[in-house]
Coordinates of C-alpha atoms in Angstrom, one line a residue:
Chain A
X1 CA 5.4 90.2 -3.3
X2 CA 7.4 87.1 -3.7
X3 CA 6.1 85.1 -7.1
X4 CA 6.3 81.4 -7.7
X5 CA 5.2 78.6 -10.2
X6 CA 6.7 76.0 -11.9
X7 CA 7.3 75.2 -15.6
X8 CA 7.1 73.3 -18.6
X9 CA 5.8 69.2 -18.7
X10 CA 5.1 67.9 -15.6
X11 CA 6.1 64.2 -14.8
X12 CA 3.5 61.3 -15.3
X13 CA 2.5 59.8 -12.3
X14 CA 3.6 56.0 -12.1
X15 CA -0.4 55.3 -12.3
X16 CA -0.5 57.2 -15.7
X17 CA 2.8 55.3 -17.1
X18 CA 1.1 52.1 -16.3
X19 CA -2.2 52.7 -17.8
X20 CA -0.8 54.2 -20.9
X21 CA 1.4 51.1 -21.2
X22 CA -1.8 48.9 -20.4
X23 CA -3.8 50.9 -23.1
X24 CA -1.4 50.3 -25.8
X25 CA -1.5 46.5 -25.4
X26 CA -5.0 46.9 -25.5
X27 CA -5.6 45.7 -21.7
X28 CA -7.5 48.8 -20.9
X29 CA -10.3 50.9 -22.7
X30 CA -9.8 54.2 -23.4
X31 CA -12.6 55.3 -21.1
X32 CA -10.3 53.8 -18.1
X33 CA -7.1 55.5 -19.7
X34 CA -8.9 58.8 -19.9
X35 CA -10.4 58.8 -16.2
X36 CA -6.8 58.1 -15.0
X37 CA -5.2 60.6 -17.1
X38 CA -8.2 63.5 -15.9
X39 CA -7.2 62.2 -12.4
X40 CA -3.6 62.8 -12.7
X41 CA -4.2 66.2 -14.7
X42 CA -6.4 67.2 -11.4
X43 CA -3.7 66.1 -9.1
X44 CA -1.1 68.3 -10.8
X45 CA -3.6 71.0 -10.3
X46 CA -4.6 70.4 -7.2
X47 CA -1.2 70.4 -6.2
X48 CA -0.4 73.9 -7.5
X49 CA -3.1 75.7 -5.5
X50 CA -1.8 78.9 -4.1
X51 CA 1.3 79.4 -6.6
X52 CA 1.3 82.5 -8.5
X53 CA 0.6 80.8 -11.9
X54 CA -1.2 77.4 -12.2
X55 CA 0.2 75.6 -15.3
X56 CA -1.4 72.8 -17.2
X57 CA 0.5 69.6 -16.3
X58 CA 0.7 68.6 -20.3
X59 CA 0.6 65.1 -19.1
X60 CA -0.6 64.3 -22.8
X61 CA 2.5 65.9 -24.2
X62 CA 5.3 63.2 -25.2
X63 CA 7.8 66.0 -25.8
X64 CA 7.5 69.7 -26.0
X65 CA 7.3 69.7 -29.9
X66 CA 5.0 66.7 -30.3
X67 CA 1.6 68.4 -31.0
X68 CA 2.7 70.2 -33.9
X69 CA 4.9 68.0 -35.1
X70 CA 1.9 65.6 -35.4
X71 CA -0.4 68.3 -36.6
X72 CA 1.5 70.8 -39.1
X73 CA 1.3 70.3 -42.5
X74 CA 4.6 69.9 -43.9
X75 CA 6.3 68.8 -40.6
X76 CA 6.6 65.2 -39.2
X77 CA 7.9 63.6 -36.6
X78 CA 11.7 62.1 -36.9
X79 CA 14.3 60.3 -35.2
X80 CA 14.7 60.2 -31.6
X81 CA 17.2 63.0 -30.7
X82 CA 18.6 64.1 -27.2
X83 CA 16.8 67.0 -25.5
X84 CA 19.4 69.3 -24.8
X85 CA 21.9 67.7 -22.5
X86 CA 19.3 65.1 -20.5
X87 CA 18.6 61.5 -21.2
X88 CA 15.3 62.3 -22.5
X89 CA 14.6 62.0 -26.2
X90 CA 12.1 64.1 -28.4
X91 CA 11.2 63.1 -32.1
X92 CA 13.2 65.7 -34.3
X93 CA 10.5 67.9 -36.1
X94 CA 11.3 67.3 -39.9
X95 CA 10.6 70.2 -42.1
X96 CA 9.7 69.1 -45.9
X97 CA 8.7 72.9 -46.6
X98 CA 7.3 75.9 -44.6
X99 CA 4.9 75.1 -42.3
X100 CA 1.2 75.6 -42.9
X101 CA -1.7 75.2 -40.2
X102 CA -4.5 73.6 -41.3
X103 CA -6.5 73.3 -37.8
X104 CA -6.4 74.0 -34.3
X105 CA -3.1 72.2 -33.3
X106 CA -3.9 72.1 -29.5
X107 CA -7.6 71.1 -29.9
X108 CA -6.4 68.0 -31.4
X109 CA -5.6 64.7 -29.5
X110 CA -2.5 63.0 -28.7
X111 CA -1.2 59.6 -29.9
X112 CA -3.7 57.9 -27.3
X113 CA -6.5 59.9 -28.0
X114 CA -6.2 61.9 -25.1
X115 CA -6.2 66.1 -24.9
X116 CA -3.1 68.5 -24.9
X117 CA -4.6 70.3 -22.2
X118 CA -7.7 70.4 -19.9
X119 CA -8.0 74.0 -18.8
X120 CA -7.7 77.2 -20.9
X121 CA -7.7 79.4 -18.0
X122 CA -4.1 77.8 -16.7
X123 CA -0.5 78.7 -18.1
X124 CA -0.2 76.5 -21.4
X125 CA 3.1 75.8 -22.6
X126 CA 4.0 76.1 -26.3
X127 CA 7.3 75.4 -28.2
X128 CA 9.2 78.8 -28.7
X129 CA 9.8 78.9 -32.7
X130 CA 13.5 79.7 -32.6
X131 CA 14.2 76.4 -30.6
X132 CA 11.5 74.5 -32.5
X133 CA 13.4 75.0 -36.0
X134 CA 16.7 74.8 -34.4
X135 CA 15.7 71.5 -32.8
X136 CA 14.4 70.3 -36.0
X137 CA 15.9 69.6 -39.8
X138 CA 15.2 71.3 -42.8
X139 CA 16.1 70.8 -46.6
X140 CA 18.4 73.6 -47.4
X141 CA 16.3 75.5 -49.6
X142 CA 14.2 77.0 -46.6
X143 CA 15.1 80.1 -45.2
X144 CA 15.9 79.5 -41.1
X145 CA 14.8 83.0 -40.5
X146 CA 11.4 82.6 -42.6
X147 CA 10.9 78.9 -40.6
X148 CA 11.2 80.6 -37.5
X149 CA 8.7 83.5 -38.7
X150 CA 6.4 80.8 -39.9
X151 CA 6.5 79.1 -36.8
X152 CA 6.1 82.1 -34.8
X153 CA 3.0 82.7 -36.5
X154 CA 1.2 79.3 -35.9
X155 CA 2.5 78.9 -32.2
X156 CA 1.1 82.7 -31.6
X157 CA -2.0 81.9 -33.6
X158 CA -2.4 79.0 -31.0
X159 CA -2.0 80.7 -28.0
X160 CA -5.0 83.2 -29.0
X161 CA -7.4 80.4 -26.9
X162 CA -5.5 80.6 -23.7
X163 CA -4.8 83.2 -20.6
X164 CA -1.4 82.7 -20.2
X165 CA 1.6 81.1 -21.9
X166 CA 5.0 79.4 -21.4
X167 CA 7.0 79.9 -24.6
X168 CA 10.1 77.2 -24.0
X169 CA 12.8 78.6 -25.6
X170 CA 15.9 76.7 -24.1
X171 CA 17.9 76.9 -26.9
X172 CA 17.8 80.7 -26.5
X173 CA 21.1 80.5 -24.3
X174 CA 22.6 84.3 -24.6
X175 CA 21.1 87.9 -24.6
X176 CA 22.1 88.3 -28.3
X177 CA 20.0 85.3 -29.4
X178 CA 17.0 86.7 -27.4
X179 CA 17.7 90.0 -29.1
X180 CA 17.6 88.6 -32.5
X181 CA 14.2 87.0 -31.7
X182 CA 12.6 90.8 -30.7
X183 CA 10.9 91.5 -34.0
X184 CA 9.4 88.0 -33.8
X185 CA 8.1 87.9 -30.0
X186 CA 7.1 91.6 -30.6
X187 CA 4.1 90.4 -32.4
X188 CA 2.9 88.5 -29.9
X189 CA -0.1 90.2 -28.3
X190 CA -1.2 87.7 -25.0
X191 CA 0.1 87.6 -21.9
X192 CA 3.0 85.2 -21.0
X193 CA 6.6 85.0 -20.9
X194 CA 9.7 82.9 -22.5
X195 CA 11.5 80.4 -20.2
X196 CA 15.1 80.6 -21.6
X197 CA 18.2 78.7 -21.4
X198 CA 20.1 81.5 -20.3
X199 CA 22.5 81.8 -17.6
X200 CA 24.1 85.4 -17.5
X201 CA 23.3 87.7 -14.6
X202 CA 23.0 90.5 -17.5
X203 CA 19.7 91.2 -18.7
X204 CA 18.0 93.6 -21.6
X205 CA 14.7 95.0 -22.1
X206 CA 12.5 92.7 -24.3
X207 CA 8.9 92.9 -24.8
X208 CA 8.0 90.0 -22.9
X209 CA 9.3 88.6 -19.4
X210 CA 11.9 85.9 -19.5
X211 CA 13.6 83.6 -17.3
X212 CA 17.7 83.3 -16.6
X213 CA 18.8 80.4 -14.6
X214 CA 20.7 82.2 -11.8
X215 CA 20.0 84.5 -8.8
X216 CA 20.5 87.9 -8.9
X217 CA 19.1 90.4 -6.3
X218 CA 16.6 93.3 -7.5
X219 CA 16.1 91.7 -11.2
X220 CA 13.9 94.2 -13.3
X221 CA 10.2 93.3 -13.1
X222 CA 10.5 91.4 -16.6
X223 CA 13.2 89.2 -15.2
X224 CA 11.9 85.9 -13.8
X225 CA 14.7 83.7 -11.9
X226 CA 14.6 79.8 -12.9
X227 CA 16.4 78.7 -9.5
X228 CA 14.3 75.7 -8.8
X229 CA 16.6 73.1 -9.9
X230 CA 14.9 70.2 -12.0
X231 CA 18.3 68.4 -12.2
X232 CA 18.9 67.6 -8.2
X233 CA 16.5 65.9 -6.2
X234 CA 17.4 67.8 -2.9
X235 CA 14.7 69.9 -1.9
X236 CA 15.7 73.7 -2.3
X237 CA 16.6 75.5 0.6
X238 CA 14.8 78.7 0.1
X239 CA 16.1 81.3 3.0
X240 CA 17.7 84.1 1.5
X241 CA 15.4 84.6 -1.1
X242 CA 13.9 88.4 -1.3
X243 CA 10.5 89.2 -1.3
X244 CA 10.4 91.2 -4.6
X245 CA 11.4 88.6 -7.1
X246 CA 9.8 85.8 -9.3
X247 CA 11.1 82.4 -9.1
X248 CA 10.4 79.3 -11.1
X249 CA 12.1 75.9 -12.0
X250 CA 15.2 75.8 -14.5
X251 CA 13.7 73.5 -17.1
X252 CA 10.7 71.2 -17.1
X253 CA 9.3 69.7 -14.0
X254 CA 9.3 66.4 -15.8
X255 CA 13.0 65.8 -15.4
X256 CA 12.1 65.1 -11.9
X257 CA 10.4 61.8 -10.6
X258 CA 6.7 62.6 -9.7
X259 CA 7.6 62.4 -5.8
X260 CA 10.5 64.9 -5.8
X261 CA 8.7 66.9 -8.1
X262 CA 5.4 67.3 -6.1
X263 CA 7.9 67.7 -2.8
X264 CA 9.5 70.5 -4.7
X265 CA 5.9 72.0 -5.3
X266 CA 4.7 71.8 -1.9
X267 CA 8.2 73.5 -1.0
X268 CA 7.3 76.6 -3.2
X269 CA 3.9 76.4 -1.4
X270 CA 5.5 77.0 1.8
X271 CA 7.8 79.5 0.8
X272 CA 4.3 81.7 -0.4
X273 CA 2.9 80.5 2.8
X274 CA -0.1 78.5 1.4
X275 CA -1.3 76.2 3.8
Chain B
X1 CA 34.4 38.9 -44.2
X2 CA 32.6 40.9 -41.6
X3 CA 32.0 40.0 -38.1
X4 CA 28.1 40.4 -37.4
X5 CA 27.4 41.0 -33.7
X6 CA 24.6 42.0 -31.4
X7 CA 24.9 45.1 -29.2
X8 CA 23.1 44.0 -26.2
X9 CA 19.4 43.8 -25.1
X10 CA 16.2 41.8 -26.6
X11 CA 12.6 42.0 -25.4
X12 CA 12.2 39.3 -22.5
X13 CA 9.5 36.8 -23.3
X14 CA 6.2 37.5 -21.9
X15 CA 6.6 34.7 -19.1
X16 CA 9.6 36.5 -18.0
X17 CA 8.1 40.0 -18.1
X18 CA 5.0 38.8 -16.2
X19 CA 7.6 37.2 -13.4
X20 CA 9.4 40.3 -13.1
X21 CA 9.5 40.9 -9.0
X22 CA 8.6 37.5 -8.2
X23 CA 10.9 34.4 -7.1
X24 CA 10.1 32.4 -10.3
X25 CA 12.1 35.2 -12.4
X26 CA 15.3 33.7 -11.3
X27 CA 14.3 30.1 -12.2
X28 CA 12.5 31.5 -15.6
X29 CA 15.7 33.7 -16.7
X30 CA 18.1 31.0 -17.7
X31 CA 15.2 29.6 -19.7
X32 CA 14.7 32.4 -21.7
X33 CA 18.6 33.3 -21.8
X34 CA 18.6 29.9 -23.6
X35 CA 15.5 30.6 -26.3
X36 CA 17.2 34.0 -26.8
X37 CA 20.6 32.5 -27.6
X38 CA 18.9 30.1 -29.8
X39 CA 17.3 33.1 -31.8
X40 CA 20.4 35.2 -32.2
X41 CA 22.0 31.9 -33.5
X42 CA 19.3 30.6 -35.8
X43 CA 19.4 34.4 -36.9
X44 CA 23.3 34.1 -38.1
X45 CA 25.6 36.4 -35.9
X46 CA 28.8 35.7 -35.1
X47 CA 28.6 37.1 -31.7
X48 CA 25.6 37.0 -29.5
X49 CA 26.5 39.4 -26.9
X50 CA 25.3 38.2 -23.4
X51 CA 22.0 36.5 -25.1
X52 CA 19.8 39.6 -24.8
X53 CA 20.5 40.7 -21.3
X54 CA 17.7 38.1 -20.0
X55 CA 19.2 38.8 -16.5
X56 CA 19.1 42.5 -16.4
X57 CA 15.8 44.3 -16.5
X58 CA 17.1 47.4 -17.5
X59 CA 20.6 48.6 -18.5
X60 CA 20.9 51.7 -15.7
X61 CA 18.9 49.9 -12.9
X62 CA 20.9 46.6 -13.0
X63 CA 24.2 48.1 -12.1
X64 CA 22.8 50.4 -9.5
X65 CA 21.1 47.6 -7.6
X66 CA 24.5 46.3 -6.7
X67 CA 26.1 49.7 -6.0
X68 CA 25.9 51.0 -2.4
X69 CA 25.2 55.0 -2.3
X70 CA 22.1 55.3 -4.4
X71 CA 18.6 55.5 -3.7
X72 CA 15.4 55.7 -6.1
X73 CA 13.0 58.3 -5.7
X74 CA 11.1 57.4 -9.0
X75 CA 11.0 57.4 -12.8
X76 CA 11.8 60.1 -15.1
X77 CA 11.0 59.6 -19.2
X78 CA 13.4 58.6 -21.7
X79 CA 10.9 59.0 -24.4
X80 CA 7.2 58.7 -25.4
X81 CA 6.0 56.8 -22.5
X82 CA 9.1 54.9 -22.0
X83 CA 10.4 55.9 -18.2
X84 CA 13.3 54.8 -16.5
X85 CA 14.3 54.9 -12.7
X86 CA 16.8 57.6 -12.0
X87 CA 18.8 56.9 -9.0
X88 CA 20.1 59.8 -6.5
X89 CA 23.7 59.4 -5.6
X90 CA 23.2 60.0 -1.6
X91 CA 26.7 58.4 -0.6
X92 CA 29.8 57.2 -1.5
X93 CA 29.5 54.9 -4.7
X94 CA 31.2 51.3 -3.7
X95 CA 30.2 48.0 -5.3
X96 CA 28.5 45.9 -2.8
X97 CA 27.6 42.6 -5.2
X98 CA 28.1 40.8 -8.5
X99 CA 25.9 43.0 -11.3
X100 CA 27.1 40.3 -14.2
X101 CA 28.6 37.5 -12.8
X102 CA 25.6 34.8 -12.8
X103 CA 24.5 35.9 -16.4
X104 CA 28.3 35.6 -17.4
X105 CA 28.7 32.0 -16.5
X106 CA 25.3 30.9 -17.6
X107 CA 26.0 32.2 -21.1
X108 CA 29.1 30.6 -21.3
X109 CA 27.7 27.2 -20.7
X110 CA 24.9 27.7 -23.6
X111 CA 26.6 29.8 -26.5
X112 CA 27.9 28.4 -29.3
X113 CA 28.8 31.6 -30.8
X114 CA 31.2 34.1 -29.7
X115 CA 30.0 36.0 -26.8
X116 CA 30.7 39.7 -25.7
X117 CA 29.4 41.2 -22.2
X118 CA 28.0 44.5 -22.1
X119 CA 28.5 46.3 -19.3
X120 CA 27.1 49.9 -18.6
X121 CA 29.9 52.4 -18.4
X122 CA 30.7 54.8 -15.3
X123 CA 30.1 57.9 -16.9
X124 CA 26.8 56.8 -18.3
X125 CA 25.8 55.7 -14.8
X126 CA 26.9 59.4 -13.4
X127 CA 25.1 61.2 -16.1
X128 CA 21.7 59.3 -15.3
X129 CA 22.1 59.6 -11.8
X130 CA 21.0 62.8 -9.8
X131 CA 24.2 63.8 -7.9
X132 CA 23.2 64.9 -4.5
X133 CA 26.6 63.9 -2.7
X134 CA 29.8 64.5 -4.7
X135 CA 31.3 68.0 -5.5
X136 CA 32.3 67.2 -8.7
X137 CA 31.2 65.2 -11.6
X138 CA 34.6 64.0 -12.0
X139 CA 35.0 62.3 -8.7
X140 CA 31.5 60.8 -8.9
X141 CA 32.4 59.2 -12.4
X142 CA 35.8 58.0 -11.3
X143 CA 34.2 56.3 -8.0
X144 CA 31.7 54.7 -10.7
X145 CA 34.9 53.6 -12.8
X146 CA 36.2 52.0 -10.2
X147 CA 33.1 50.0 -9.2
X148 CA 32.8 48.8 -12.9
X149 CA 36.3 47.8 -13.3
X150 CA 36.0 45.6 -10.3
X151 CA 32.9 43.7 -12.2
X152 CA 35.3 43.2 -15.3
X153 CA 38.2 42.0 -13.4
X154 CA 35.4 39.5 -11.9
X155 CA 34.5 38.2 -15.0
X156 CA 38.0 38.1 -16.3
X157 CA 38.6 35.6 -13.5
X158 CA 35.6 33.6 -14.5
X159 CA 36.4 33.3 -18.3
X160 CA 36.6 29.9 -19.6
X161 CA 36.8 30.8 -23.6
X162 CA 39.9 31.2 -25.9
X163 CA 41.5 34.6 -26.4
X164 CA 40.6 37.7 -24.7
X165 CA 37.4 38.2 -23.1
X166 CA 35.4 40.4 -25.0
X167 CA 33.6 43.5 -23.0
X168 CA 31.2 46.0 -24.4
X169 CA 31.5 49.2 -22.5
X170 CA 28.3 51.0 -23.0
X171 CA 28.2 54.9 -22.9
X172 CA 25.3 56.6 -24.6
X173 CA 25.7 59.4 -22.5
X174 CA 29.1 60.1 -24.0
X175 CA 28.4 62.9 -26.2
X176 CA 25.8 64.4 -23.9
X177 CA 28.1 67.1 -22.5
X178 CA 30.5 68.4 -25.2
X179 CA 32.0 70.5 -22.9
X180 CA 33.1 67.2 -20.9
X181 CA 34.4 64.8 -23.4
X182 CA 38.0 64.6 -22.0
X183 CA 36.2 63.8 -18.5
X184 CA 34.6 61.2 -20.0
X185 CA 37.5 59.6 -21.5
X186 CA 39.6 60.1 -18.1
X187 CA 36.8 58.1 -16.5
X188 CA 36.6 55.6 -19.0
X189 CA 40.4 55.0 -19.4
X190 CA 40.1 54.7 -15.2
X191 CA 38.0 51.9 -15.9
X192 CA 39.9 49.8 -18.1
X193 CA 43.1 50.3 -17.0
X194 CA 45.7 47.2 -16.4
X195 CA 43.3 44.9 -17.7
X196 CA 45.3 41.9 -19.2
X197 CA 43.1 39.5 -21.2
X198 CA 40.2 41.5 -22.2
X199 CA 39.3 43.2 -25.4
X200 CA 37.1 46.7 -25.1
X201 CA 34.6 47.8 -27.3
X202 CA 32.6 50.7 -26.7
X203 CA 29.0 51.4 -27.6
X204 CA 27.9 55.1 -28.3
X205 CA 24.3 55.7 -29.2
X206 CA 21.7 58.3 -30.0
X207 CA 24.7 61.3 -29.9
X208 CA 23.5 64.6 -31.3
X209 CA 26.9 64.7 -33.0
X210 CA 29.5 62.1 -32.8
X211 CA 32.3 65.0 -34.1
X212 CA 31.9 66.6 -30.7
X213 CA 33.8 63.5 -29.1
X214 CA 36.7 64.7 -31.0
X215 CA 39.6 64.8 -30.4
X216 CA 39.2 63.6 -27.1
X217 CA 38.0 60.3 -27.8
X218 CA 41.1 59.4 -29.7
X219 CA 42.9 59.1 -26.3
X220 CA 40.1 56.3 -25.4
X221 CA 41.5 53.0 -24.6
X222 CA 39.2 50.9 -26.8
X223 CA 39.6 48.6 -29.9
X224 CA 36.4 49.2 -31.5
X225 CA 33.5 51.7 -31.4
X226 CA 29.9 50.3 -32.0
X227 CA 28.1 53.5 -33.2
X228 CA 24.5 54.2 -34.3
X229 CA 23.9 55.5 -37.9
X230 CA 20.5 54.0 -39.4
X231 CA 18.8 55.8 -37.0
X232 CA 19.5 59.0 -38.9
X233 CA 19.9 57.4 -42.5
X234 CA 17.3 57.0 -45.2
X235 CA 15.6 53.8 -46.3
X236 CA 16.4 54.6 -49.9
X237 CA 18.8 52.4 -51.8
X238 CA 22.3 53.5 -53.0
X239 CA 25.4 54.0 -51.9
X240 CA 25.3 57.7 -52.7
X241 CA 26.3 60.4 -50.0
X242 CA 22.4 62.0 -50.2
X243 CA 20.7 58.2 -49.8
X244 CA 23.2 57.6 -46.9
X245 CA 23.4 60.7 -44.9
X246 CA 23.2 58.9 -41.9
X247 CA 26.7 57.5 -42.5
X248 CA 28.1 60.5 -44.2
X249 CA 29.5 61.3 -40.7
X250 CA 32.3 58.3 -40.6
X251 CA 34.2 60.3 -43.1
X252 CA 34.7 63.4 -41.0
X253 CA 35.5 60.8 -37.8
X254 CA 38.3 59.5 -40.3
X255 CA 39.4 62.9 -41.2
X256 CA 39.8 63.6 -37.3
X257 CA 41.9 60.5 -37.1
X258 CA 39.5 57.6 -36.3
X259 CA 40.9 54.5 -37.4
X260 CA 40.1 52.0 -34.9
X261 CA 37.4 49.3 -35.6
X262 CA 33.8 50.4 -36.1
X263 CA 30.7 48.5 -35.7
X264 CA 28.2 50.3 -37.7
X265 CA 24.4 50.3 -36.9
X266 CA 22.8 49.0 -40.0
X267 CA 19.2 48.5 -38.6
X268 CA 17.3 51.0 -36.8
X269 CA 15.9 49.8 -33.5
X270 CA 13.3 51.9 -32.9
X271 CA 10.7 51.3 -35.7
X272 CA 9.2 48.0 -36.6
X273 CA 10.4 48.8 -40.7
X274 CA 12.1 45.6 -41.5
X275 CA 15.2 46.9 -43.5
X276 CA 15.3 44.7 -46.8
X277 CA 18.8 43.0 -47.4
X278 CA 19.5 45.3 -50.0
X279 CA 19.5 48.2 -47.7
X280 CA 21.7 46.5 -45.2
X281 CA 23.9 45.7 -48.3
X282 CA 24.1 49.7 -49.4
X283 CA 24.8 50.8 -46.2
X284 CA 27.6 48.5 -45.8
X285 CA 28.9 49.1 -49.1
X286 CA 28.9 53.1 -48.6
X287 CA 31.1 52.4 -45.6
X288 CA 33.3 50.1 -47.3
X289 CA 34.0 52.8 -50.2
X290 CA 36.2 54.7 -47.8
X291 CA 37.0 52.9 -44.5
X292 CA 39.5 50.0 -43.9
X293 CA 37.0 46.5 -44.5
X294 CA 39.0 44.7 -42.3
X295 CA 37.9 47.0 -39.5
X296 CA 34.1 47.5 -40.2
X297 CA 32.3 45.4 -37.8
X298 CA 28.0 44.7 -38.5
X299 CA 25.9 45.5 -35.7
X300 CA 22.1 47.2 -35.2
X301 CA 22.2 50.7 -34.1
X302 CA 21.6 49.7 -30.6
X303 CA 19.9 46.6 -28.6
X304 CA 16.7 45.6 -29.7
X305 CA 14.7 45.6 -26.5
X306 CA 12.0 48.0 -27.9
X307 CA 10.9 45.8 -30.5
X308 CA 9.1 42.6 -30.4
X309 CA 11.2 39.3 -30.6
X310 CA 9.3 38.4 -33.8
X311 CA 10.1 41.6 -35.5
X312 CA 14.0 41.7 -33.9
X313 CA 14.4 38.5 -35.3
X314 CA 13.5 39.7 -39.1
X315 CA 15.6 42.5 -38.3
X316 CA 18.6 40.2 -37.5
X317 CA 17.9 38.1 -40.2
X318 CA 18.1 41.0 -42.5
X319 CA 21.3 42.2 -41.4
X320 CA 22.9 39.0 -41.8
X321 CA 21.5 38.2 -45.4
X322 CA 22.3 41.9 -46.3
X323 CA 25.9 41.4 -44.9
X324 CA 26.0 38.5 -47.4
X325 CA 25.3 40.5 -50.4
X326 CA 27.5 42.9 -49.5
X327 CA 30.1 40.4 -49.5
X328 CA 29.5 38.8 -52.7
X329 CA 29.6 42.5 -54.1
X330 CA 32.9 43.0 -52.6
X331 CA 34.5 39.8 -53.4

């Protein structure tokens, strides 16, 4: 049976962008902001009805690392840094020592006092530990592998409150890197998958399902095809998609304007026969 | 000794922001331009750019609004809760009207100091758009280049100042795709070919790694590179490699053959922290240890539009005062 869902942080609606701006300028109250935020989150959850997996829109996340850079000991949010090859920037995680989790990260509030998630039964994104460390900066006396392991412990511990997890690992761009993370990901005991930056048509056995951003016929069950393009505003023509594959987006939906992201989700619903 | 320049944008006064999209925007923008030019000149800059880009809402939207072949479907995040309208290319790119001329004519009337016209570069216009029409990025980029070149030729025809017209081509996307730097250079050079009375500088900011632009960037037909360094520097005083870690990369660029004028970003535009003049001084003195002093230009990392006008003014004052301190040391 064909399976399909979308990935990552979702685009904020214009209404929410405007509300956050007005809140920052103290022109609306927190209660007004929160009301709009929840309405926008609900709109996204509603739009996904009928998809194989419903994802938290994560509209409160200012970047994929931010809940952690703000709430983990020995980490702070550093300079603005380009995210992959996009024109979207994140605050680089700066490690001063090995990270230590003192409180539940996603239970904290964001910069505006909004929650990082609203439903624990939806798919929640978490930064993959490899991408997290590789996207950050650390003193030369810290060991990179150890940092990845420590981040994995924190992220996996965080995941225990949720039913289904998407680990964002866009810097895992070939199978060798993925293979090198087998020891780490094999300690994850929940349900979920890794969204990678892999474009190769080959694949390997791995303890978790993972995405590749290309189409292959008859893929193994643990391969998710990231073929819905968030870097194009053309709506996909899903003809010739086999009905035994699982498809998703090739990156976070937030790289599309809301209107197009919504159209892509509606196209997926149509593909799945959802009315 | 050192030439001090603005890079581009300044936050618009509240009255201009609230007039956006209304008829009065067009009557108020000249007032805002005049006030911003005065602010920059009183800060002590030698070059006030185009006076803070008061006539432009945004560096991408402004030129796109003057081109055929693009449509908007909405906004995409730049950072945090800052978003920009990202257009989709749905037809052939052609210039339909002047993007910069009115502002250019007005600033020439007002400014007492040097001016420099920042223009959004063709590679960045291409990279910041969705391409739903062209078969290749190069073909799309070259059509943007031709449109930008027409803009520069029009400005040159209306230049009333002495010497060459200074044009700064902003290419923040230049290093986004390291595998495509030769394409970037080809598009850039198509933009500036056969320009007679124009001095071209190029502003590239928020690069993951400037080294990734080399060696191709050496072929770029520009007399100056204005780059961002303070964003990745420490705020400690000192002229040692560790304190000045944001500027260390300039040594690598020299090793790779760079010897053109270099505009060094000595002010971080993404924080309200006002750099003390002594910090600006040390940033300049550090670079002066190894780069030809005559080829060092002083500027902020980027345009200051994300800061309040008060903070921006204080930062520019610090830039000027810090430069004076450096000049004193070096003399």
